[in-house]
Amino acid sequence: MWPVLRISTRDVPRADQQEFWRTTLTDIYFAVDTAPPAPVAAGFDSRLTRLEFGGLTVDRVRAAPYRVERTDRLTRTCPSDTVQICLLRRGRSTFVQEGRVAVLTRPGDFTLVDTGTAYSAEFHVHTEQVVVQVPRPIVAGVVGQVGPVTAWTMSGRSGPAAVASSALLALIRQPTDRDDPSARIAARAAAELTAGALLDRVDGPSRQPNPRAALLGRARRFMSDHLHEADLSPACVAASIPISERYLFALFADVGSTPATWLREARLERARQLLDDDPARPVQEVGVAVGIPRASHFSRLFRARYAVAPRAYRAVAARRHHDE
């Protein structure tokens, strides 16, 4: 049984549920922006239960589809010094930070998020996840710098990541809050196992440079620098490194993606940022700027990604800028 803190939108009027959830996330975590996942009339069924164990905050979050963003502005005005381990129990989620994209699709998959740096997270369907807030020094004590180990897709099916996933899941099975020495040792062990698995994923067991990860980073940087080119192709990206096109696809398969999927996500994320930064900018001009010049195609992709048309998103951004 989960003690102490239980939050649910169930008893909140439907028209207020999405805003209640956004306020809840800000109150119990840190300031975030959220995108409306569905029309208000549909409601927003979400629940959170919290356990404090050995100095860690462990939340079980079950929620309808939604998107969370922590912008550079929010990290400056509302700083945070914790990291979050996000472990999937059911559903599908995507995390974007520092140019990396973590896609969690199987129960036990997890990733790390640095709440002191801008990031976004999207929960594509009704999702259940475990969110563990860890003091930064615990993770930094294992990995050194936190930045390089965020937003990696960690499969909880084998290797050190499987051990870490099991330890994280054990946290939510605790019957009550605990902060005694034994609980602190167990909690720290779970956090350090996770950090160790991340270090193994990024650098490899020998801690030698990972050439595949380096090549993937070069491919992503090239694609980010050329988002405006509508005809950007995998062949062009591969030639820029240079590697074969087949090897390029293998690099993206390492992180559960494809060049086309990553490019589409990057283009839409850049488009959303442009609409946020300059709400007066014409929507079609934004589409051209991110390499999706056909207005109908851009609108369809944007709506599929963010559950709202680009013009409607721009109107919300304009009101937010006006309020600020």
mmCIF file of C-alpha atoms in Angstrom:
data_model
loop_
_atom_site.group_PDB
_atom_site.id
_atom_site.type_symbol
_atom_site.label_atom_id
_atom_site.label_comp_id
_atom_site.label_asym_id
_atom_site.label_seq_id
_atom_site.Cartn_x
_atom_site.Cartn_y
_atom_site.Cartn_z
ATOM 1 C CA MET A 1 0.000 0.000 0.000
ATOM 2 C CA TRP A 2 1.294 3.461 -0.944
ATOM 3 C CA PRO A 3 1.345 5.941 1.943
ATOM 4 C CA VAL A 4 1.553 9.694 2.490
ATOM 5 C CA LEU A 5 0.799 11.454 -0.789
ATOM 6 C CA ARG A 6 -1.931 10.533 -3.259
ATOM 7 C CA ILE A 7 -3.026 12.907 -6.006
ATOM 8 C CA SER A 8 -5.727 12.242 -8.589
ATOM 9 C CA THR A 9 -7.690 14.240 -11.139
ATOM 10 C CA ARG A 10 -10.668 11.961 -10.657
ATOM 11 C CA ASP A 11 -12.562 14.367 -8.373
ATOM 12 C CA VAL A 12 -11.559 17.490 -10.347
ATOM 13 C CA PRO A 13 -14.034 18.909 -12.903
ATOM 14 C CA ARG A 14 -13.071 17.802 -16.395
ATOM 15 C CA ALA A 15 -12.537 21.343 -17.608
ATOM 16 C CA ASP A 16 -9.935 21.878 -14.861
ATOM 17 C CA GLN A 17 -8.131 18.522 -14.923
ATOM 18 C CA GLN A 18 -5.296 19.422 -17.312
ATOM 19 C CA GLU A 19 -4.437 22.646 -15.484
ATOM 20 C CA PHE A 20 -4.681 20.843 -12.144
ATOM 21 C CA TRP A 21 -2.176 18.272 -13.374
ATOM 22 C CA ARG A 22 0.230 20.949 -14.638
ATOM 23 C CA THR A 23 0.028 22.765 -11.294
ATOM 24 C CA THR A 24 0.551 19.482 -9.448
ATOM 25 C CA LEU A 25 3.723 18.698 -11.396
ATOM 26 C CA THR A 26 5.059 22.183 -10.680
ATOM 27 C CA ASP A 27 4.200 21.999 -6.982
ATOM 28 C CA ILE A 28 5.716 18.583 -6.257
ATOM 29 C CA TYR A 29 8.638 18.635 -8.737
ATOM 30 C CA PHE A 30 9.643 21.974 -10.305
ATOM 31 C CA ALA A 31 8.275 24.479 -12.805
ATOM 32 C CA VAL A 32 7.295 22.894 -16.129
ATOM 33 C CA ASP A 33 5.195 23.734 -19.160
ATOM 34 C CA THR A 34 2.689 21.186 -20.425
ATOM 35 C CA ALA A 35 0.984 20.854 -23.785
ATOM 36 C CA PRO A 36 -2.724 19.984 -23.942
ATOM 37 C CA PRO A 37 -2.828 16.301 -24.934
ATOM 38 C CA ALA A 38 -6.514 16.237 -25.824
ATOM 39 C CA PRO A 39 -9.579 18.476 -25.916
ATOM 40 C CA VAL A 40 -10.586 19.633 -22.442
ATOM 41 C CA ALA A 41 -13.994 17.982 -22.871
ATOM 42 C CA ALA A 42 -12.276 14.593 -22.914
ATOM 43 C CA GLY A 43 -10.916 15.095 -19.411
ATOM 44 C CA PHE A 44 -7.502 14.057 -18.141
ATOM 45 C CA ASP A 45 -7.431 10.974 -15.930
ATOM 46 C CA SER A 46 -4.138 10.907 -13.986
ATOM 47 C CA ARG A 47 -2.881 9.741 -10.606
ATOM 48 C CA LEU A 48 0.282 9.984 -8.561
ATOM 49 C CA THR A 49 1.348 8.216 -5.377
ATOM 50 C CA ARG A 50 4.547 9.003 -3.509
ATOM 51 C CA LEU A 51 6.878 7.102 -1.191
ATOM 52 C CA GLU A 52 9.918 8.494 0.619
ATOM 53 C CA PHE A 53 12.587 5.846 0.996
ATOM 54 C CA GLY A 54 16.128 6.277 2.233
ATOM 55 C CA GLY A 55 16.439 9.886 1.093
ATOM 56 C CA LEU A 56 14.927 9.230 -2.340
ATOM 57 C CA THR A 57 11.493 10.326 -3.511
ATOM 58 C CA VAL A 58 9.763 7.511 -5.381
ATOM 59 C CA ASP A 59 6.618 8.310 -7.369
ATOM 60 C CA ARG A 60 4.279 6.005 -9.217
ATOM 61 C CA VAL A 61 2.638 8.056 -11.956
ATOM 62 C CA ARG A 62 -0.268 6.878 -14.085
ATOM 63 C CA ALA A 63 -1.490 9.420 -16.594
ATOM 64 C CA ALA A 64 -3.276 10.080 -19.846
ATOM 65 C CA PRO A 65 -1.120 11.180 -22.803
ATOM 66 C CA TYR A 66 0.609 14.498 -22.176
ATOM 67 C CA ARG A 67 3.802 16.425 -22.846
ATOM 68 C CA VAL A 68 6.103 18.111 -20.323
ATOM 69 C CA GLU A 69 8.791 20.643 -21.107
ATOM 70 C CA ARG A 70 11.377 22.275 -18.895
ATOM 71 C CA THR A 71 12.680 25.213 -20.899
ATOM 72 C CA ASP A 72 15.951 27.119 -20.540
ATOM 73 C CA ARG A 73 13.934 29.984 -19.094
ATOM 74 C CA LEU A 74 12.417 27.759 -16.396
ATOM 75 C CA THR A 75 15.789 26.247 -15.473
ATOM 76 C CA ARG A 76 17.072 29.788 -14.911
ATOM 77 C CA THR A 77 14.100 31.185 -13.009
ATOM 78 C CA CYS A 78 13.215 27.973 -11.109
ATOM 79 C CA PRO A 79 16.453 25.990 -10.716
ATOM 80 C CA SER A 80 16.587 22.370 -9.596
ATOM 81 C CA ASP A 81 19.507 20.281 -8.354
ATOM 82 C CA THR A 82 18.092 16.777 -8.655
ATOM 83 C CA VAL A 83 18.144 14.144 -11.354
ATOM 84 C CA GLN A 84 15.211 11.906 -12.205
ATOM 85 C CA ILE A 85 15.263 8.244 -13.092
ATOM 86 C CA CYS A 86 12.187 7.510 -15.197
ATOM 87 C CA LEU A 87 11.285 3.821 -15.501
ATOM 88 C CA LEU A 88 8.466 2.586 -17.721
ATOM 89 C CA ARG A 89 5.951 0.078 -16.419
ATOM 90 C CA ARG A 90 3.354 0.414 -19.169
ATOM 91 C CA GLY A 91 2.816 2.585 -22.248
ATOM 92 C CA ARG A 92 5.344 4.488 -24.365
ATOM 93 C CA SER A 93 7.359 7.625 -23.621
ATOM 94 C CA THR A 94 10.042 9.790 -25.228
ATOM 95 C CA PHE A 95 12.616 12.012 -23.502
ATOM 96 C CA VAL A 96 14.745 14.613 -25.291
ATOM 97 C CA GLN A 97 17.773 16.253 -23.649
ATOM 98 C CA GLU A 98 21.168 17.496 -24.825
ATOM 99 C CA GLY A 99 20.424 16.444 -28.405
ATOM 100 C CA ARG A 100 19.674 12.836 -27.418
ATOM 101 C CA VAL A 101 16.341 11.047 -27.672
ATOM 102 C CA ALA A 102 15.409 8.195 -25.314
ATOM 103 C CA VAL A 103 12.388 6.129 -26.349
ATOM 104 C CA LEU A 104 10.972 3.793 -23.698
ATOM 105 C CA THR A 105 8.714 1.084 -25.114
ATOM 106 C CA ARG A 106 9.083 -2.013 -22.901
ATOM 107 C CA PRO A 107 8.337 -2.457 -19.202
ATOM 108 C CA GLY A 108 11.584 -2.016 -17.283
ATOM 109 C CA ASP A 109 13.128 0.439 -19.775
ATOM 110 C CA PHE A 110 14.459 3.565 -18.094
ATOM 111 C CA THR A 111 16.370 6.774 -18.677
ATOM 112 C CA LEU A 112 17.946 9.588 -16.655
ATOM 113 C CA VAL A 113 16.896 13.246 -16.838
ATOM 114 C CA ASP A 114 18.839 16.210 -15.468
ATOM 115 C CA THR A 115 16.203 18.592 -14.106
ATOM 116 C CA GLY A 116 18.707 21.447 -14.017
ATOM 117 C CA THR A 117 18.934 21.430 -17.829
ATOM 118 C CA ALA A 118 16.248 21.963 -20.452
ATOM 119 C CA TYR A 119 14.446 18.825 -21.588
ATOM 120 C CA SER A 120 11.120 17.564 -22.863
ATOM 121 C CA ALA A 121 9.152 14.396 -22.177
ATOM 122 C CA GLU A 122 6.130 13.016 -23.963
ATOM 123 C CA PHE A 123 3.828 10.212 -22.905
ATOM 124 C CA HIS A 124 2.169 9.005 -26.079
ATOM 125 C CA VAL A 125 -0.544 6.768 -24.606
ATOM 126 C CA HIS A 126 -1.884 6.098 -21.122
ATOM 127 C CA THR A 127 1.383 5.488 -19.333
ATOM 128 C CA GLU A 128 2.501 4.194 -15.968
ATOM 129 C CA GLN A 129 6.001 5.014 -14.840
ATOM 130 C CA VAL A 130 8.159 5.097 -11.753
ATOM 131 C CA VAL A 131 9.924 8.422 -11.189
ATOM 132 C CA VAL A 132 12.797 8.393 -8.685
ATOM 133 C CA GLN A 133 14.288 11.733 -7.660
ATOM 134 C CA VAL A 134 17.948 11.385 -6.733
ATOM 135 C CA PRO A 135 20.322 14.016 -5.327
ATOM 136 C CA ARG A 136 22.785 14.947 -8.054
ATOM 137 C CA PRO A 137 25.926 14.123 -5.977
ATOM 138 C CA ILE A 138 24.962 10.425 -5.783
ATOM 139 C CA VAL A 139 24.879 10.067 -9.569
ATOM 140 C CA ALA A 140 27.827 12.397 -10.132
ATOM 141 C CA GLY A 141 29.881 10.342 -7.693
ATOM 142 C CA VAL A 142 29.642 7.407 -10.097
ATOM 143 C CA VAL A 143 29.593 9.003 -13.564
ATOM 144 C CA GLY A 144 31.528 12.235 -12.957
ATOM 145 C CA GLN A 145 29.544 14.583 -15.192
ATOM 146 C CA VAL A 146 25.788 13.977 -15.323
ATOM 147 C CA GLY A 147 25.240 15.622 -18.729
ATOM 148 C CA PRO A 148 26.673 12.836 -20.941
ATOM 149 C CA VAL A 149 24.509 10.099 -19.378
ATOM 150 C CA THR A 150 21.089 11.729 -19.723
ATOM 151 C CA ALA A 151 18.434 10.717 -22.282
ATOM 152 C CA TRP A 152 19.863 7.292 -23.106
ATOM 153 C CA THR A 153 17.438 4.436 -23.762
ATOM 154 C CA MET A 154 18.225 1.792 -21.153
ATOM 155 C CA SER A 155 16.718 -1.652 -21.725
ATOM 156 C CA GLY A 156 15.928 -3.433 -18.485
ATOM 157 C CA ARG A 157 16.125 -6.853 -20.103
ATOM 158 C CA SER A 158 19.804 -7.769 -19.706
ATOM 159 C CA GLY A 159 23.191 -6.721 -18.351
ATOM 160 C CA PRO A 160 23.784 -4.085 -15.658
ATOM 161 C CA ALA A 161 20.639 -2.229 -16.761
ATOM 162 C CA ALA A 162 18.501 -5.259 -15.873
ATOM 163 C CA VAL A 163 19.977 -5.309 -12.364
ATOM 164 C CA ALA A 164 19.338 -1.584 -11.984
ATOM 165 C CA SER A 165 15.770 -1.927 -13.289
ATOM 166 C CA SER A 166 15.009 -4.647 -10.733
ATOM 167 C CA ALA A 167 16.423 -2.507 -7.918
ATOM 168 C CA LEU A 168 14.307 0.487 -8.971
ATOM 169 C CA LEU A 169 11.147 -1.608 -9.156
ATOM 170 C CA ALA A 170 11.889 -2.958 -5.675
ATOM 171 C CA LEU A 171 11.645 0.607 -4.334
ATOM 172 C CA ILE A 172 7.948 0.909 -5.179
ATOM 173 C CA ARG A 173 7.148 -2.319 -3.371
ATOM 174 C CA GLN A 174 8.115 -0.894 0.011
ATOM 175 C CA PRO A 175 5.118 -0.903 2.374
ATOM 176 C CA THR A 176 5.804 2.427 4.043
ATOM 177 C CA ASP A 177 8.078 5.464 4.211
ATOM 178 C CA ARG A 178 11.497 4.715 5.651
ATOM 179 C CA ASP A 179 14.567 6.803 6.392
ATOM 180 C CA ASP A 180 16.617 4.560 8.665
ATOM 181 C CA PRO A 181 20.264 3.587 7.934
ATOM 182 C CA SER A 182 19.299 0.332 6.198
ATOM 183 C CA ALA A 183 16.865 2.137 3.916
ATOM 184 C CA ARG A 184 19.486 4.753 3.058
ATOM 185 C CA ILE A 185 22.014 2.072 2.123
ATOM 186 C CA ALA A 186 19.462 0.267 -0.069
ATOM 187 C CA ALA A 187 18.282 3.475 -1.738
ATOM 188 C CA ARG A 188 21.810 4.642 -2.479
ATOM 189 C CA ALA A 189 22.660 1.211 -3.888
ATOM 190 C CA ALA A 190 19.705 1.380 -6.287
ATOM 191 C CA ALA A 191 20.745 4.854 -7.453
ATOM 192 C CA GLU A 192 24.386 3.855 -7.880
ATOM 193 C CA LEU A 193 23.424 0.674 -9.776
ATOM 194 C CA THR A 194 21.459 2.872 -12.177
ATOM 195 C CA ALA A 195 24.350 5.294 -12.594
ATOM 196 C CA GLY A 196 26.721 2.387 -13.191
ATOM 197 C CA ALA A 197 24.444 0.937 -15.865
ATOM 198 C CA LEU A 198 24.318 4.309 -17.596
ATOM 199 C CA LEU A 199 28.088 4.585 -17.506
ATOM 200 C CA ASP A 200 28.361 1.100 -18.987
ATOM 201 C CA ARG A 201 25.873 2.048 -21.736
ATOM 202 C CA VAL A 202 27.623 5.269 -22.682
ATOM 203 C CA ASP A 203 31.293 4.377 -22.368
ATOM 204 C CA GLY A 204 31.361 0.584 -22.407
ATOM 205 C CA PRO A 205 32.734 -1.716 -19.684
ATOM 206 C CA SER A 206 36.332 -0.691 -20.370
ATOM 207 C CA ARG A 207 35.512 3.024 -20.207
ATOM 208 C CA GLN A 208 37.210 3.429 -23.577
ATOM 209 C CA PRO A 209 35.696 5.868 -26.088
ATOM 210 C CA ASN A 210 32.694 4.347 -27.844
ATOM 211 C CA PRO A 211 33.240 4.873 -31.591
ATOM 212 C CA ARG A 212 29.652 3.978 -32.496
ATOM 213 C CA ALA A 213 28.278 6.542 -30.041
ATOM 214 C CA ALA A 214 30.692 9.148 -31.380
ATOM 215 C CA LEU A 215 29.614 8.482 -34.964
ATOM 216 C CA LEU A 216 25.958 8.651 -33.942
ATOM 217 C CA GLY A 217 26.615 11.993 -32.279
ATOM 218 C CA ARG A 218 28.244 13.305 -35.456
ATOM 219 C CA ALA A 219 25.265 12.168 -37.524
ATOM 220 C CA ARG A 220 22.811 13.866 -35.178
ATOM 221 C CA ARG A 221 24.806 17.102 -35.162
ATOM 222 C CA PHE A 222 24.924 17.147 -38.959
ATOM 223 C CA MET A 223 21.178 16.567 -39.145
ATOM 224 C CA SER A 224 20.514 19.269 -36.545
ATOM 225 C CA ASP A 225 22.609 21.732 -38.545
ATOM 226 C CA HIS A 226 20.747 20.928 -41.776
ATOM 227 C CA LEU A 227 17.138 20.620 -40.602
ATOM 228 C CA HIS A 228 16.116 23.349 -43.043
ATOM 229 C CA GLU A 229 17.090 21.201 -46.026
ATOM 230 C CA ALA A 230 13.895 19.486 -47.144
ATOM 231 C CA ASP A 231 15.793 16.979 -49.269
ATOM 232 C CA LEU A 232 18.165 15.894 -46.488
ATOM 233 C CA SER A 233 18.543 12.123 -46.927
ATOM 234 C CA PRO A 234 20.219 9.264 -45.034
ATOM 235 C CA ALA A 235 22.683 8.969 -47.920
ATOM 236 C CA CYS A 236 23.676 12.623 -47.485
ATOM 237 C CA VAL A 237 24.068 12.202 -43.722
ATOM 238 C CA ALA A 238 26.149 9.052 -44.107
ATOM 239 C CA ALA A 239 28.411 10.737 -46.676
ATOM 240 C CA SER A 240 29.085 13.632 -44.299
ATOM 241 C CA ILE A 241 30.776 11.406 -41.684
ATOM 242 C CA PRO A 242 31.686 9.364 -43.878
ATOM 243 C CA ILE A 243 30.177 5.928 -43.333
ATOM 244 C CA SER A 244 27.932 3.651 -45.345
ATOM 245 C CA GLU A 245 24.195 4.261 -45.328
ATOM 246 C CA ARG A 246 23.685 0.757 -43.945
ATOM 247 C CA TYR A 247 26.005 1.494 -41.020
ATOM 248 C CA LEU A 248 24.132 4.751 -40.360
ATOM 249 C CA PHE A 249 20.904 2.789 -39.935
ATOM 250 C CA ALA A 250 22.726 0.375 -37.598
ATOM 251 C CA LEU A 251 23.900 3.295 -35.407
ATOM 252 C CA PHE A 252 20.355 4.560 -34.984
ATOM 253 C CA ALA A 253 19.100 1.023 -34.357
ATOM 254 C CA ASP A 254 21.452 0.952 -31.346
ATOM 255 C CA VAL A 255 19.187 3.521 -29.673
ATOM 256 C CA GLY A 256 15.899 2.106 -30.947
ATOM 257 C CA SER A 257 15.364 4.613 -33.737
ATOM 258 C CA THR A 258 15.948 5.308 -37.444
ATOM 259 C CA PRO A 259 17.462 8.336 -39.216
ATOM 260 C CA ALA A 260 14.034 9.328 -40.572
ATOM 261 C CA THR A 261 12.346 9.061 -37.167
ATOM 262 C CA TRP A 262 15.050 11.076 -35.419
ATOM 263 C CA LEU A 263 15.032 13.720 -38.161
ATOM 264 C CA ARG A 264 11.249 14.100 -38.008
ATOM 265 C CA GLU A 265 11.312 14.427 -34.205
ATOM 266 C CA ALA A 266 14.149 16.971 -34.377
ATOM 267 C CA ARG A 267 12.357 19.024 -37.036
ATOM 268 C CA LEU A 268 9.098 19.122 -35.106
ATOM 269 C CA GLU A 269 10.878 19.973 -31.854
ATOM 270 C CA ARG A 270 12.696 22.841 -33.606
ATOM 271 C CA ALA A 271 9.381 24.009 -35.098
ATOM 272 C CA ARG A 272 7.754 24.013 -31.682
ATOM 273 C CA GLN A 273 10.661 26.062 -30.294
ATOM 274 C CA LEU A 274 10.350 28.564 -33.139
ATOM 275 C CA LEU A 275 6.615 28.961 -32.519
ATOM 276 C CA ASP A 276 7.337 29.449 -28.809
ATOM 277 C CA ASP A 277 10.109 31.985 -29.348
ATOM 278 C CA ASP A 278 8.348 34.064 -32.030
ATOM 279 C CA PRO A 279 4.553 33.579 -32.030
ATOM 280 C CA ALA A 280 4.233 36.287 -34.709
ATOM 281 C CA ARG A 281 6.162 34.216 -37.232
ATOM 282 C CA PRO A 282 3.947 32.716 -39.979
ATOM 283 C CA VAL A 283 3.340 28.998 -39.558
ATOM 284 C CA GLN A 284 4.302 28.219 -43.148
ATOM 285 C CA GLU A 285 7.608 30.053 -42.669
ATOM 286 C CA VAL A 286 8.312 27.866 -39.629
ATOM 287 C CA GLY A 287 7.634 24.753 -41.704
ATOM 288 C CA VAL A 288 10.083 25.908 -44.361
ATOM 289 C CA ALA A 289 12.691 26.700 -41.679
ATOM 290 C CA VAL A 290 12.628 23.098 -40.458
ATOM 291 C CA GLY A 291 12.586 21.420 -43.846
ATOM 292 C CA ILE A 292 8.834 20.697 -44.102
ATOM 293 C CA PRO A 293 7.765 23.285 -46.701
ATOM 294 C CA ARG A 294 4.352 21.867 -47.614
ATOM 295 C CA ALA A 295 1.909 23.530 -45.208
ATOM 296 C CA SER A 296 -0.633 20.693 -45.063
ATOM 297 C CA HIS A 297 2.090 18.112 -44.427
ATOM 298 C CA PHE A 298 3.677 20.249 -41.698
ATOM 299 C CA SER A 299 0.327 20.799 -40.009
ATOM 300 C CA ARG A 300 -0.498 17.083 -40.104
ATOM 301 C CA LEU A 301 2.864 16.049 -38.627
ATOM 302 C CA PHE A 302 2.755 18.753 -35.950
ATOM 303 C CA ARG A 303 -0.765 17.793 -34.895
ATOM 304 C CA ALA A 304 0.174 14.099 -34.738
ATOM 305 C CA ARG A 305 3.200 14.936 -32.574
ATOM 306 C CA TYR A 306 1.713 17.510 -30.184
ATOM 307 C CA ALA A 307 -2.040 16.830 -30.415
ATOM 308 C CA VAL A 308 -2.687 20.411 -31.491
ATOM 309 C CA ALA A 309 -2.421 22.279 -34.818
ATOM 310 C CA PRO A 310 0.589 24.620 -35.218
ATOM 311 C CA ARG A 311 -1.650 27.692 -35.492
ATOM 312 C CA ALA A 312 -3.428 26.785 -32.267
ATOM 313 C CA TYR A 313 -0.085 26.153 -30.558
ATOM 314 C CA ARG A 314 1.185 29.527 -31.790
ATOM 315 C CA ALA A 315 -1.914 31.243 -30.355
ATOM 316 C CA VAL A 316 -1.252 29.676 -26.934
ATOM 317 C CA ALA A 317 2.393 30.783 -27.122
ATOM 318 C CA ALA A 318 1.314 34.311 -28.027
ATOM 319 C CA ARG A 319 -0.970 34.510 -24.996
ATOM 320 C CA ARG A 320 1.802 33.198 -22.763
ATOM 321 C CA HIS A 321 4.229 35.825 -24.050
ATOM 322 C CA HIS A 322 1.588 38.502 -23.488
ATOM 323 C CA ASP A 323 0.996 37.352 -19.899
ATOM 324 C CA GLU A 324 4.740 37.412 -19.195
#
